[in-house]
């Protein structure tokens, strides 16, 4: 757990540096960005569990930017929508998701980025054995040139 937190702190400092290089947003600008992105973030979060239960790896990869990165709790990283889709396909080949929840604990905007954090739980079955995994997440969203907000970094721990 400590190694994951250290890795997260390093990644966050990189995000903070990247966000800090952009023009600082005023509180009103930050509120505007969050209001603009919130429907897309809420949709991705609402669609997450049903897609997990359907084992729909393609739908789970849709919210990611073409070069988005998923960093797992074990430190593995998957770059790009296709790699993230394969990650989910590999997970579905091993276990079936039975239930779960994703709870957003907060959102903040810094420069052009939105940081979302929360926690999730997944109940699954593998070889007849039920298990529960739970943990926290940090997701960084960026508006793409087409106006769609996409995940550029998703970290689970």
PDB file of C-alpha atoms in Angstrom:
ATOM      1  CA  UNK A   1       0.000   0.000   0.000  1.00  0.00           C
ATOM      2  CA  UNK A   2       2.786   2.425   0.894  1.00  0.00           C
ATOM      3  CA  UNK A   3       4.481   1.843  -2.466  1.00  0.00           C
ATOM      4  CA  UNK A   4       1.197   2.646  -4.214  1.00  0.00           C
ATOM      5  CA  UNK A   5       0.848   5.871  -2.244  1.00  0.00           C
ATOM      6  CA  UNK A   6       4.420   6.901  -3.076  1.00  0.00           C
ATOM      7  CA  UNK A   7       3.791   6.185  -6.757  1.00  0.00           C
ATOM      8  CA  UNK A   8       0.551   8.164  -6.573  1.00  0.00           C
ATOM      9  CA  UNK A   9       2.316  11.107  -4.919  1.00  0.00           C
ATOM     10  CA  UNK A  10       4.928  11.134  -7.697  1.00  0.00           C
ATOM     11  CA  UNK A  11       2.256  11.028 -10.380  1.00  0.00           C
ATOM     12  CA  UNK A  12       0.237  13.737  -8.685  1.00  0.00           C
ATOM     13  CA  UNK A  13       3.248  16.008  -8.476  1.00  0.00           C
ATOM     14  CA  UNK A  14       3.685  15.524 -12.239  1.00  0.00           C
ATOM     15  CA  UNK A  15       0.021  16.360 -12.814  1.00  0.00           C
ATOM     16  CA  UNK A  16       0.288  19.412 -10.598  1.00  0.00           C
ATOM     17  CA  UNK A  17       3.334  20.576 -12.531  1.00  0.00           C
ATOM     18  CA  UNK A  18       1.547  20.038 -15.868  1.00  0.00           C
ATOM     19  CA  UNK A  19      -1.562  21.825 -14.662  1.00  0.00           C
ATOM     20  CA  UNK A  20       0.534  24.601 -13.158  1.00  0.00           C
ATOM     21  CA  UNK A  21       2.171  25.287 -16.508  1.00  0.00           C
ATOM     22  CA  UNK A  22      -1.226  26.175 -17.931  1.00  0.00           C
ATOM     23  CA  UNK A  23      -2.868  29.464 -17.146  1.00  0.00           C
ATOM     24  CA  UNK A  24      -4.327  29.282 -13.663  1.00  0.00           C
ATOM     25  CA  UNK A  25      -8.089  29.166 -13.694  1.00  0.00           C
ATOM     26  CA  UNK A  26     -10.087  31.563 -11.575  1.00  0.00           C
ATOM     27  CA  UNK A  27     -12.633  29.979  -9.210  1.00  0.00           C
ATOM     28  CA  UNK A  28     -15.392  30.999 -11.648  1.00  0.00           C
ATOM     29  CA  UNK A  29     -13.496  29.373 -14.542  1.00  0.00           C
ATOM     30  CA  UNK A  30     -12.973  26.226 -12.478  1.00  0.00           C
ATOM     31  CA  UNK A  31     -16.676  26.097 -11.611  1.00  0.00           C
ATOM     32  CA  UNK A  32     -17.536  26.534 -15.289  1.00  0.00           C
ATOM     33  CA  UNK A  33     -15.204  23.702 -16.336  1.00  0.00           C
ATOM     34  CA  UNK A  34     -16.650  21.359 -13.724  1.00  0.00           C
ATOM     35  CA  UNK A  35     -20.220  22.244 -14.711  1.00  0.00           C
ATOM     36  CA  UNK A  36     -19.358  21.578 -18.351  1.00  0.00           C
ATOM     37  CA  UNK A  37     -17.618  18.248 -17.703  1.00  0.00           C
ATOM     38  CA  UNK A  38     -19.856  16.907 -14.943  1.00  0.00           C
ATOM     39  CA  UNK A  39     -22.551  15.378 -17.213  1.00  0.00           C
ATOM     40  CA  UNK A  40     -19.899  13.399 -19.134  1.00  0.00           C
ATOM     41  CA  UNK A  41     -18.149  12.312 -15.945  1.00  0.00           C
ATOM     42  CA  UNK A  42     -21.456  11.292 -14.368  1.00  0.00           C
ATOM     43  CA  UNK A  43     -22.404   9.301 -17.480  1.00  0.00           C
ATOM     44  CA  UNK A  44     -19.077   7.449 -17.528  1.00  0.00           C
ATOM     45  CA  UNK A  45     -19.431   6.659 -13.823  1.00  0.00           C
ATOM     46  CA  UNK A  46     -23.084   5.570 -14.177  1.00  0.00           C
ATOM     47  CA  UNK A  47     -22.239   3.330 -17.165  1.00  0.00           C
ATOM     48  CA  UNK A  48     -19.206   1.729 -15.469  1.00  0.00           C
ATOM     49  CA  UNK A  49     -20.903  -1.003 -13.399  1.00  0.00           C
ATOM     50  CA  UNK A  50     -23.430  -2.079 -16.060  1.00  0.00           C
ATOM     51  CA  UNK A  51     -20.571  -2.352 -18.580  1.00  0.00           C
ATOM     52  CA  UNK A  52     -18.533  -4.358 -16.061  1.00  0.00           C
ATOM     53  CA  UNK A  53     -21.475  -6.709 -15.477  1.00  0.00           C
ATOM     54  CA  UNK A  54     -21.989  -7.120 -19.268  1.00  0.00           C
ATOM     55  CA  UNK A  55     -18.232  -7.597 -19.734  1.00  0.00           C
ATOM     56  CA  UNK A  56     -18.264  -4.812 -22.312  1.00  0.00           C
ATOM     57  CA  UNK A  57     -14.589  -3.891 -22.556  1.00  0.00           C
ATOM     58  CA  UNK A  58     -15.176  -1.647 -25.562  1.00  0.00           C
ATOM     59  CA  UNK A  59     -17.683   0.541 -23.689  1.00  0.00           C
ATOM     60  CA  UNK A  60     -15.355   0.751 -20.671  1.00  0.00           C
ATOM     61  CA  UNK A  61     -12.582   2.134 -22.900  1.00  0.00           C
ATOM     62  CA  UNK A  62     -14.781   4.787 -24.586  1.00  0.00           C
ATOM     63  CA  UNK A  63     -14.249   7.541 -21.951  1.00  0.00           C
ATOM     64  CA  UNK A  64     -10.451   7.380 -22.382  1.00  0.00           C
ATOM     65  CA  UNK A  65      -8.455   9.699 -24.620  1.00  0.00           C
ATOM     66  CA  UNK A  66      -6.695   7.978 -27.498  1.00  0.00           C
ATOM     67  CA  UNK A  67      -3.455   8.224 -25.483  1.00  0.00           C
ATOM     68  CA  UNK A  68      -5.076   7.865 -22.045  1.00  0.00           C
ATOM     69  CA  UNK A  69      -3.256   5.871 -19.385  1.00  0.00           C
ATOM     70  CA  UNK A  70      -4.741   3.408 -16.897  1.00  0.00           C
ATOM     71  CA  UNK A  71      -2.425   2.671 -13.975  1.00  0.00           C
ATOM     72  CA  UNK A  72      -3.533  -0.317 -11.909  1.00  0.00           C
ATOM     73  CA  UNK A  73      -3.102  -0.782  -8.177  1.00  0.00           C
ATOM     74  CA  UNK A  74      -0.257  -3.216  -8.918  1.00  0.00           C
ATOM     75  CA  UNK A  75       1.640  -0.594 -10.909  1.00  0.00           C
ATOM     76  CA  UNK A  76       0.918  -1.918 -14.403  1.00  0.00           C
ATOM     77  CA  UNK A  77       0.187   0.785 -16.946  1.00  0.00           C
ATOM     78  CA  UNK A  78      -1.878   0.523 -20.095  1.00  0.00           C
ATOM     79  CA  UNK A  79      -1.564   3.274 -22.686  1.00  0.00           C
ATOM     80  CA  UNK A  80      -4.275   4.003 -25.212  1.00  0.00           C
ATOM     81  CA  UNK A  81      -7.882   2.977 -25.651  1.00  0.00           C
ATOM     82  CA  UNK A  82      -7.030  -0.330 -27.367  1.00  0.00           C
ATOM     83  CA  UNK A  83      -4.672  -1.384 -24.555  1.00  0.00           C
ATOM     84  CA  UNK A  84      -7.242  -0.426 -21.919  1.00  0.00           C
ATOM     85  CA  UNK A  85      -9.900  -2.417 -23.758  1.00  0.00           C
ATOM     86  CA  UNK A  86      -7.547  -5.457 -23.805  1.00  0.00           C
ATOM     87  CA  UNK A  87      -6.913  -5.011 -20.070  1.00  0.00           C
ATOM     88  CA  UNK A  88     -10.641  -5.323 -19.407  1.00  0.00           C
ATOM     89  CA  UNK A  89     -10.993  -8.263 -21.826  1.00  0.00           C
ATOM     90  CA  UNK A  90      -8.191 -10.081 -19.997  1.00  0.00           C
ATOM     91  CA  UNK A  91      -9.842  -9.406 -16.643  1.00  0.00           C
ATOM     92  CA  UNK A  92     -13.212 -10.634 -17.913  1.00  0.00           C
ATOM     93  CA  UNK A  93     -11.607 -13.859 -19.163  1.00  0.00           C
ATOM     94  CA  UNK A  94     -10.531 -14.561 -15.568  1.00  0.00           C
ATOM     95  CA  UNK A  95     -13.514 -13.402 -13.525  1.00  0.00           C
ATOM     96  CA  UNK A  96     -17.162 -12.374 -13.886  1.00  0.00           C
ATOM     97  CA  UNK A  97     -18.316  -9.167 -12.202  1.00  0.00           C
ATOM     98  CA  UNK A  98     -21.424  -9.759 -10.083  1.00  0.00           C
ATOM     99  CA  UNK A  99     -21.950  -6.390  -8.416  1.00  0.00           C
ATOM    100  CA  UNK A 100     -20.132  -3.265  -7.331  1.00  0.00           C
ATOM    101  CA  UNK A 101     -20.274   0.456  -6.892  1.00  0.00           C
ATOM    102  CA  UNK A 102     -18.326   3.526  -7.862  1.00  0.00           C
ATOM    103  CA  UNK A 103     -18.582   6.556  -5.609  1.00  0.00           C
ATOM    104  CA  UNK A 104     -17.179   9.927  -6.594  1.00  0.00           C
ATOM    105  CA  UNK A 105     -15.826  11.697  -3.520  1.00  0.00           C
ATOM    106  CA  UNK A 106     -14.838  14.949  -5.166  1.00  0.00           C
ATOM    107  CA  UNK A 107     -13.934  17.021  -8.217  1.00  0.00           C
ATOM    108  CA  UNK A 108     -11.643  19.970  -8.669  1.00  0.00           C
ATOM    109  CA  UNK A 109     -10.341  21.883 -11.668  1.00  0.00           C
ATOM    110  CA  UNK A 110      -6.800  23.099 -12.113  1.00  0.00           C
ATOM    111  CA  UNK A 111      -5.913  24.835 -15.337  1.00  0.00           C
ATOM    112  CA  UNK A 112      -7.522  22.867 -18.189  1.00  0.00           C
ATOM    113  CA  UNK A 113      -7.782  19.617 -16.210  1.00  0.00           C
ATOM    114  CA  UNK A 114     -10.417  18.164 -13.916  1.00  0.00           C
ATOM    115  CA  UNK A 115      -9.358  15.829 -11.133  1.00  0.00           C
ATOM    116  CA  UNK A 116     -11.925  13.346  -9.871  1.00  0.00           C
ATOM    117  CA  UNK A 117     -11.363  11.077  -6.894  1.00  0.00           C
ATOM    118  CA  UNK A 118     -13.423   8.461  -5.190  1.00  0.00           C
ATOM    119  CA  UNK A 119     -13.638   4.808  -4.284  1.00  0.00           C
ATOM    120  CA  UNK A 120     -15.033   1.652  -5.839  1.00  0.00           C
ATOM    121  CA  UNK A 121     -15.922  -1.919  -4.989  1.00  0.00           C
ATOM    122  CA  UNK A 122     -16.215  -4.918  -7.294  1.00  0.00           C
ATOM    123  CA  UNK A 123     -17.761  -8.246  -6.314  1.00  0.00           C
ATOM    124  CA  UNK A 124     -16.704 -10.971  -8.723  1.00  0.00           C
ATOM    125  CA  UNK A 125     -16.605 -14.702  -9.202  1.00  0.00           C
ATOM    126  CA  UNK A 126     -13.621 -16.663 -10.425  1.00  0.00           C
ATOM    127  CA  UNK A 127     -13.629 -20.461 -10.665  1.00  0.00           C
ATOM    128  CA  UNK A 128     -16.681 -20.635  -8.411  1.00  0.00           C
ATOM    129  CA  UNK A 129     -15.100 -18.441  -5.720  1.00  0.00           C
ATOM    130  CA  UNK A 130     -16.603 -15.067  -4.870  1.00  0.00           C
ATOM    131  CA  UNK A 131     -14.350 -12.176  -3.937  1.00  0.00           C
ATOM    132  CA  UNK A 132     -14.586  -8.474  -3.256  1.00  0.00           C
ATOM    133  CA  UNK A 133     -12.006  -5.887  -4.233  1.00  0.00           C
ATOM    134  CA  UNK A 134     -12.209  -2.299  -3.123  1.00  0.00           C
ATOM    135  CA  UNK A 135     -10.000   0.724  -3.397  1.00  0.00           C
ATOM    136  CA  UNK A 136      -9.655   4.363  -4.243  1.00  0.00           C
ATOM    137  CA  UNK A 137      -9.187   5.999  -7.625  1.00  0.00           C
ATOM    138  CA  UNK A 138      -7.968   9.263  -9.089  1.00  0.00           C
ATOM    139  CA  UNK A 139      -9.038  10.188 -12.604  1.00  0.00           C
ATOM    140  CA  UNK A 140      -7.808  13.151 -14.633  1.00  0.00           C
ATOM    141  CA  UNK A 141     -10.125  14.477 -17.337  1.00  0.00           C
ATOM    142  CA  UNK A 142      -9.287  16.810 -20.234  1.00  0.00           C
ATOM    143  CA  UNK A 143     -11.513  18.354 -22.884  1.00  0.00           C
ATOM    144  CA  UNK A 144     -10.478  17.044 -26.283  1.00  0.00           C
ATOM    145  CA  UNK A 145     -10.480  19.234 -29.425  1.00  0.00           C
ATOM    146  CA  UNK A 146     -13.908  17.797 -30.335  1.00  0.00           C
ATOM    147  CA  UNK A 147     -15.293  19.181 -27.035  1.00  0.00           C
ATOM    148  CA  UNK A 148     -15.684  15.766 -25.377  1.00  0.00           C
ATOM    149  CA  UNK A 149     -14.169  15.328 -21.926  1.00  0.00           C
ATOM    150  CA  UNK A 150     -11.960  12.233 -21.842  1.00  0.00           C
ATOM    151  CA  UNK A 151      -9.830  10.445 -19.274  1.00  0.00           C
ATOM    152  CA  UNK A 152      -6.121  11.101 -19.742  1.00  0.00           C
ATOM    153  CA  UNK A 153      -5.029   9.333 -16.533  1.00  0.00           C
ATOM    154  CA  UNK A 154      -6.836   6.846 -14.336  1.00  0.00           C
ATOM    155  CA  UNK A 155      -5.072   5.549 -11.267  1.00  0.00           C
ATOM    156  CA  UNK A 156      -6.432   2.878  -8.969  1.00  0.00           C
ATOM    157  CA  UNK A 157      -4.986   1.990  -5.616  1.00  0.00           C
TER     158      UNK A 157
END
